[in-house]
CSV table of C-alpha atoms in Angstrom, one decimal:
chain,number,residue,atom,x,y,z
A,4,MET,CA,-78.1,-4.9,-41.0
A,5,ILE,CA,-74.6,-4.8,-42.6
A,6,ASP,CA,-74.7,-5.0,-46.4
A,7,HIS,CA,-71.3,-6.5,-47.2
A,8,GLU,CA,-71.9,-6.4,-51.0
A,9,ARG,CA,-72.5,-2.6,-50.8
A,10,ASP,CA,-69.4,-2.2,-48.6
A,11,LEU,CA,-67.3,-4.1,-51.1
A,12,ALA,CA,-68.5,-1.7,-53.8
A,13,SER,CA,-67.5,1.2,-51.5
A,14,VAL,CA,-64.1,-0.3,-51.0
A,15,LYS,CA,-63.6,-0.5,-54.8
A,16,ALA,CA,-64.6,3.1,-55.2
A,17,ALA,CA,-62.3,4.3,-52.4
A,18,THR,CA,-59.4,2.3,-53.9
A,19,ASP,CA,-60.0,3.7,-57.4
A,20,LEU,CA,-60.1,7.2,-55.9
A,21,LEU,CA,-56.8,6.7,-54.1
A,22,LEU,CA,-55.1,5.3,-57.2
A,23,ALA,CA,-56.4,8.2,-59.3
A,24,ALA,CA,-54.9,10.6,-56.8
A,25,ALA,CA,-51.5,8.9,-56.8
A,26,ALA,CA,-51.3,8.5,-60.5
A,27,SER,CA,-49.9,12.0,-60.9
A,28,TRP,CA,-47.0,11.4,-58.5
A,29,ASP,CA,-43.5,10.6,-59.3
A,30,ASN,CA,-41.1,8.4,-57.3
A,31,ALA,CA,-39.9,11.4,-55.3
A,32,ALA,CA,-43.4,12.2,-54.2
A,33,ALA,CA,-43.9,8.6,-53.0
A,34,ALA,CA,-40.8,8.9,-50.9
A,35,GLN,CA,-42.1,12.0,-49.1
A,36,PRO,CA,-43.2,11.7,-45.5
A,37,SER,CA,-46.8,10.8,-44.9
A,38,ARG,CA,-48.8,12.1,-41.9
A,39,LEU,CA,-48.0,8.9,-40.0
A,40,PRO,CA,-44.9,9.3,-37.9
A,41,GLY,CA,-42.0,7.4,-39.3
A,42,TRP,CA,-43.8,6.4,-42.5
A,43,THR,CA,-43.3,7.7,-46.0
A,44,ARG,CA,-46.2,7.6,-48.5
A,45,GLY,CA,-44.5,4.5,-49.8
A,46,HIS,CA,-44.9,2.8,-46.4
A,47,VAL,CA,-48.6,3.8,-46.5
A,48,LEU,CA,-49.1,2.3,-50.0
A,49,ALA,CA,-47.3,-0.9,-49.0
A,50,HIS,CA,-49.4,-1.2,-45.9
A,51,ILE,CA,-52.6,-0.8,-47.9
A,52,ALA,CA,-51.5,-3.5,-50.3
A,53,ARG,CA,-50.4,-6.0,-47.6
A,54,ASN,CA,-53.6,-5.3,-45.6
A,55,ALA,CA,-55.7,-6.4,-48.6
A,56,ASP,CA,-53.7,-9.7,-48.6
A,57,ALA,CA,-54.2,-10.0,-44.8
A,58,LEU,CA,-57.9,-9.6,-45.0
A,59,VAL,CA,-58.1,-12.2,-47.7
A,60,ASN,CA,-56.4,-14.5,-45.2
A,61,VAL,CA,-59.1,-13.6,-42.7
A,62,LEU,CA,-62.0,-14.3,-45.1
A,63,GLN,CA,-60.4,-17.6,-46.0
A,64,GLY,CA,-59.8,-18.8,-42.5
A,65,ARG,CA,-56.0,-18.3,-42.3
A,66,PRO,CA,-54.1,-16.2,-39.8
A,67,MET,CA,-54.2,-12.5,-40.8
A,68,TYR,CA,-50.4,-12.2,-40.5
A,69,ALA,CA,-47.8,-14.8,-39.8
A,70,ASP,CA,-46.8,-12.5,-36.8
A,71,ALA,CA,-46.3,-8.9,-36.0
A,72,ALA,CA,-42.6,-8.9,-37.0
A,73,THR,CA,-43.4,-10.3,-40.4
A,74,ARG,CA,-46.1,-7.7,-41.0
A,75,ASP,CA,-43.8,-4.9,-40.2
A,76,ALA,CA,-40.9,-6.3,-42.2
A,77,ASP,CA,-43.1,-6.7,-45.3
A,78,ILE,CA,-44.2,-3.1,-45.1
A,79,GLU,CA,-40.6,-1.9,-44.7
A,80,ARG,CA,-39.5,-4.2,-47.6
A,81,ASP,CA,-42.1,-2.8,-50.0
A,82,ALA,CA,-42.0,0.9,-49.0
A,83,ALA,CA,-39.2,2.0,-51.3
A,84,ARG,CA,-40.4,0.4,-54.5
A,85,PRO,CA,-40.9,2.5,-57.6
A,86,LEU,CA,-44.3,4.2,-57.7
A,87,ALA,CA,-45.6,2.2,-60.7
A,88,VAL,CA,-44.8,-1.0,-58.8
A,89,GLN,CA,-46.6,0.3,-55.6
A,90,LEU,CA,-49.7,1.3,-57.5
A,91,ALA,CA,-49.9,-2.0,-59.4
A,92,ASP,CA,-49.6,-3.8,-56.1
A,93,VAL,CA,-52.4,-1.7,-54.5
A,94,ARG,CA,-54.6,-2.4,-57.5
A,95,GLU,CA,-53.9,-6.1,-57.8
A,96,SER,CA,-54.1,-6.8,-54.0
A,97,GLY,CA,-57.4,-4.8,-54.0
A,98,ASP,CA,-58.7,-6.9,-56.8
A,99,GLY,CA,-57.7,-10.0,-54.9
A,100,PHE,CA,-59.8,-8.8,-51.9
A,101,GLN,CA,-62.7,-8.1,-54.2
A,102,ALA,CA,-62.5,-11.6,-55.6
A,103,ALA,CA,-62.4,-13.2,-52.1
A,104,GLY,CA,-65.4,-11.1,-51.1
A,105,ALA,CA,-67.3,-12.4,-54.1
A,106,GLU,CA,-66.9,-16.0,-53.2
A,107,PRO,CA,-70.0,-17.8,-51.7
A,108,ALA,CA,-69.7,-17.7,-48.0
A,109,ASP,CA,-71.5,-17.6,-44.7
A,110,TRP,CA,-71.2,-13.9,-43.9
A,111,SER,CA,-72.6,-14.3,-40.4
A,112,ARG,CA,-69.6,-16.4,-39.3
A,113,THR,CA,-67.1,-15.2,-36.8
A,114,VAL,CA,-63.6,-14.6,-38.1
A,115,GLU,CA,-60.3,-13.8,-36.3
A,116,LEU,CA,-58.1,-10.8,-37.0
A,117,ARG,CA,-54.9,-9.7,-35.3
A,118,ASN,CA,-54.1,-10.3,-31.6
A,119,GLY,CA,-57.1,-12.6,-31.1
A,120,VAL,CA,-59.7,-9.9,-32.1
A,121,THR,CA,-62.8,-11.5,-33.6
A,122,ASP,CA,-65.6,-10.0,-35.7
A,123,SER,CA,-68.4,-10.9,-38.0
A,124,ALA,CA,-67.2,-11.7,-41.5
A,125,SER,CA,-69.8,-9.2,-42.7
A,126,ARG,CA,-67.9,-6.4,-41.2
A,127,ILE,CA,-64.6,-7.2,-42.9
A,128,PRO,CA,-65.4,-5.2,-46.1
A,129,PHE,CA,-66.1,-2.1,-44.0
A,130,ARG,CA,-62.9,-2.6,-42.1
A,131,ARG,CA,-61.1,-2.6,-45.5
A,132,TRP,CA,-62.9,0.5,-46.5
A,133,VAL,CA,-61.6,2.1,-43.3
A,134,GLU,CA,-58.0,1.1,-44.2
A,135,VAL,CA,-58.2,2.6,-47.7
A,136,ALA,CA,-60.1,5.8,-46.8
A,137,LEU,CA,-58.3,6.8,-43.7
A,138,HIS,CA,-54.9,6.0,-45.2
A,139,HIS,CA,-55.8,8.1,-48.2
A,140,VAL,CA,-56.1,11.0,-45.8
A,141,ASP,CA,-52.8,9.9,-44.2
A,142,LEU,CA,-51.0,10.4,-47.5
A,143,GLY,CA,-51.4,14.1,-47.1
A,144,VAL,CA,-52.3,14.8,-50.8
A,145,GLY,CA,-55.3,17.0,-50.3
A,146,TYR,CA,-57.9,14.4,-49.4
A,147,GLU,CA,-59.2,15.2,-46.0
A,148,LEU,CA,-61.5,13.8,-43.4
A,149,GLU,CA,-64.1,16.3,-44.6
A,150,ASP,CA,-64.1,14.6,-48.0
A,151,LEU,CA,-65.1,11.2,-46.6
A,152,PRO,CA,-68.7,10.1,-47.3
A,153,GLY,CA,-71.1,10.9,-44.5
A,154,GLU,CA,-72.1,7.3,-44.1
A,155,PHE,CA,-68.5,6.3,-43.7
A,156,VAL,CA,-67.9,8.9,-41.0
A,157,ARG,CA,-71.0,7.9,-39.0
A,158,ARG,CA,-70.2,4.2,-39.1
A,159,GLU,CA,-66.5,4.7,-38.1
A,160,ILE,CA,-67.5,6.9,-35.2
A,161,ASP,CA,-70.0,4.1,-34.2
A,162,PHE,CA,-67.1,1.6,-34.4
A,163,LEU,CA,-64.6,3.7,-32.4
A,164,ALA,CA,-67.1,4.8,-29.8
A,165,GLU,CA,-67.9,1.1,-29.3
A,166,ARG,CA,-64.2,0.3,-29.1
A,167,PHE,CA,-63.5,2.7,-26.2
A,168,THR,CA,-66.7,1.8,-24.4
A,169,GLY,CA,-65.9,0.3,-21.0
A,170,ASN,CA,-62.3,1.5,-21.1
A,171,ALA,CA,-61.5,2.5,-17.6
A,172,THR,CA,-58.9,5.1,-18.7
A,173,VAL,CA,-61.6,7.1,-20.6
A,174,PRO,CA,-64.2,8.9,-18.6
A,175,PRO,CA,-67.9,8.5,-19.4
A,176,THR,CA,-68.2,10.5,-22.6
A,177,ARG,CA,-71.1,11.7,-24.7
A,178,ILE,CA,-70.2,12.5,-28.3
A,179,VAL,CA,-72.4,14.9,-30.3
A,180,ALA,CA,-72.1,15.7,-34.0
A,181,ALA,CA,-72.8,19.4,-34.5
A,182,GLU,CA,-74.6,18.6,-37.8
A,183,GLY,CA,-77.2,16.6,-35.8
A,184,THR,CA,-76.2,13.4,-37.5
A,185,GLY,CA,-75.5,11.4,-34.4
A,186,THR,CA,-75.0,11.1,-30.7
A,187,TRP,CA,-72.8,8.4,-29.1
A,188,THR,CA,-71.6,7.3,-25.7
A,189,THR,CA,-68.2,5.8,-24.9
A,190,GLY,CA,-65.7,5.5,-22.1
A,191,SER,CA,-66.1,3.9,-18.7
A,192,ALA,CA,-69.5,2.9,-17.5
A,193,GLU,CA,-72.1,5.2,-16.1
A,194,GLY,CA,-71.5,5.7,-12.4
A,195,ALA,CA,-67.8,5.4,-12.7
A,196,GLU,CA,-65.6,8.0,-11.0
A,197,GLY,CA,-65.8,11.3,-12.7
A,198,ALA,CA,-68.6,13.2,-14.3
A,199,GLU,CA,-69.7,12.7,-17.9
A,200,VAL,CA,-67.9,14.8,-20.4
A,201,THR,CA,-69.8,16.0,-23.5
A,202,VAL,CA,-67.7,16.4,-26.7
A,203,THR,CA,-69.4,18.3,-29.5
A,204,GLY,CA,-68.1,19.3,-33.0
A,205,PRO,CA,-68.3,18.6,-36.7
A,206,ALA,CA,-68.5,14.8,-37.4
A,207,ALA,CA,-65.2,14.9,-39.4
A,208,GLU,CA,-63.4,16.5,-36.4
A,209,LEU,CA,-64.9,13.9,-34.0
A,210,LEU,CA,-63.7,11.1,-36.3
A,211,GLY,CA,-60.2,12.7,-36.4
A,212,TRP,CA,-60.0,12.8,-32.6
A,213,LEU,CA,-61.3,9.3,-32.1
A,214,ALA,CA,-59.0,7.9,-34.9
A,215,GLY,CA,-55.9,9.7,-33.6
A,216,ARG,CA,-55.7,11.9,-36.7
A,217,ARG,CA,-56.5,15.2,-35.0
A,218,ASP,CA,-55.8,16.7,-31.6
A,219,GLY,CA,-59.4,17.7,-30.9
A,220,ALA,CA,-58.6,21.4,-30.7
A,221,ALA,CA,-61.7,22.2,-32.8
A,222,LEU,CA,-64.0,20.3,-30.5
A,223,LYS,CA,-66.1,21.8,-27.7
A,224,THR,CA,-66.2,20.1,-24.3
A,225,GLU,CA,-68.5,20.4,-21.3
A,226,GLY,CA,-68.1,18.7,-17.9
A,227,GLY,CA,-64.4,18.3,-18.1
A,228,PRO,CA,-61.4,18.4,-20.4
A,229,LEU,CA,-61.2,16.5,-23.7
A,230,PRO,CA,-60.6,12.9,-22.8
A,231,ALA,CA,-57.2,11.5,-23.7
A,232,LEU,CA,-57.8,8.3,-25.8
A,233,PRO,CA,-55.5,5.3,-25.8
A,234,PRO,CA,-53.8,4.5,-29.0
A,235,LEU,CA,-55.7,2.3,-31.5
């Protein structure tokens, strides 16, 4: 069972960790490229802040974003702000998300995210944790996938494996964590054209491949080449 209160605490800890890492930067460091193509670190910080606002909208029954163009324009608008302004925004928007999460609510209800995607309200705190933690890695400041909590890594692999399940462009795939911490199946259904591919490697490398953060070169495959995954 999902413990949304525990996940909210994990979001707070992840946000504090990111803010502490960025506190030593200057404005020039914030303007440096991130690991995300076309985005500076300032773009990543702006996205983290605006995502908090968007998930408050989700929890309170409003559209996540007005539209895709507005979402992108807001990030672009905020990306070049001074570092102090960026960090204050990440902190304050994060506090707003925590406050929304503390409101009495039916956490079993279904909520709507972007593009008509729906989910249980109870999973929204974990979705926010993913945004903060993975984008901390995307900043390229020494925090890596290997530094993420083991629980987080397992749960995000669960989510991504589920996301690609049934996708006809992905062959039947068995995913095995080398540490013995989990085995997952994803891709097209059993019996679909093509033999099952087994992908084995460290959990952090598996997450990097599934989340589009690494090319999978560190992974071992049996039964076929490493499947090409559609963009998230």
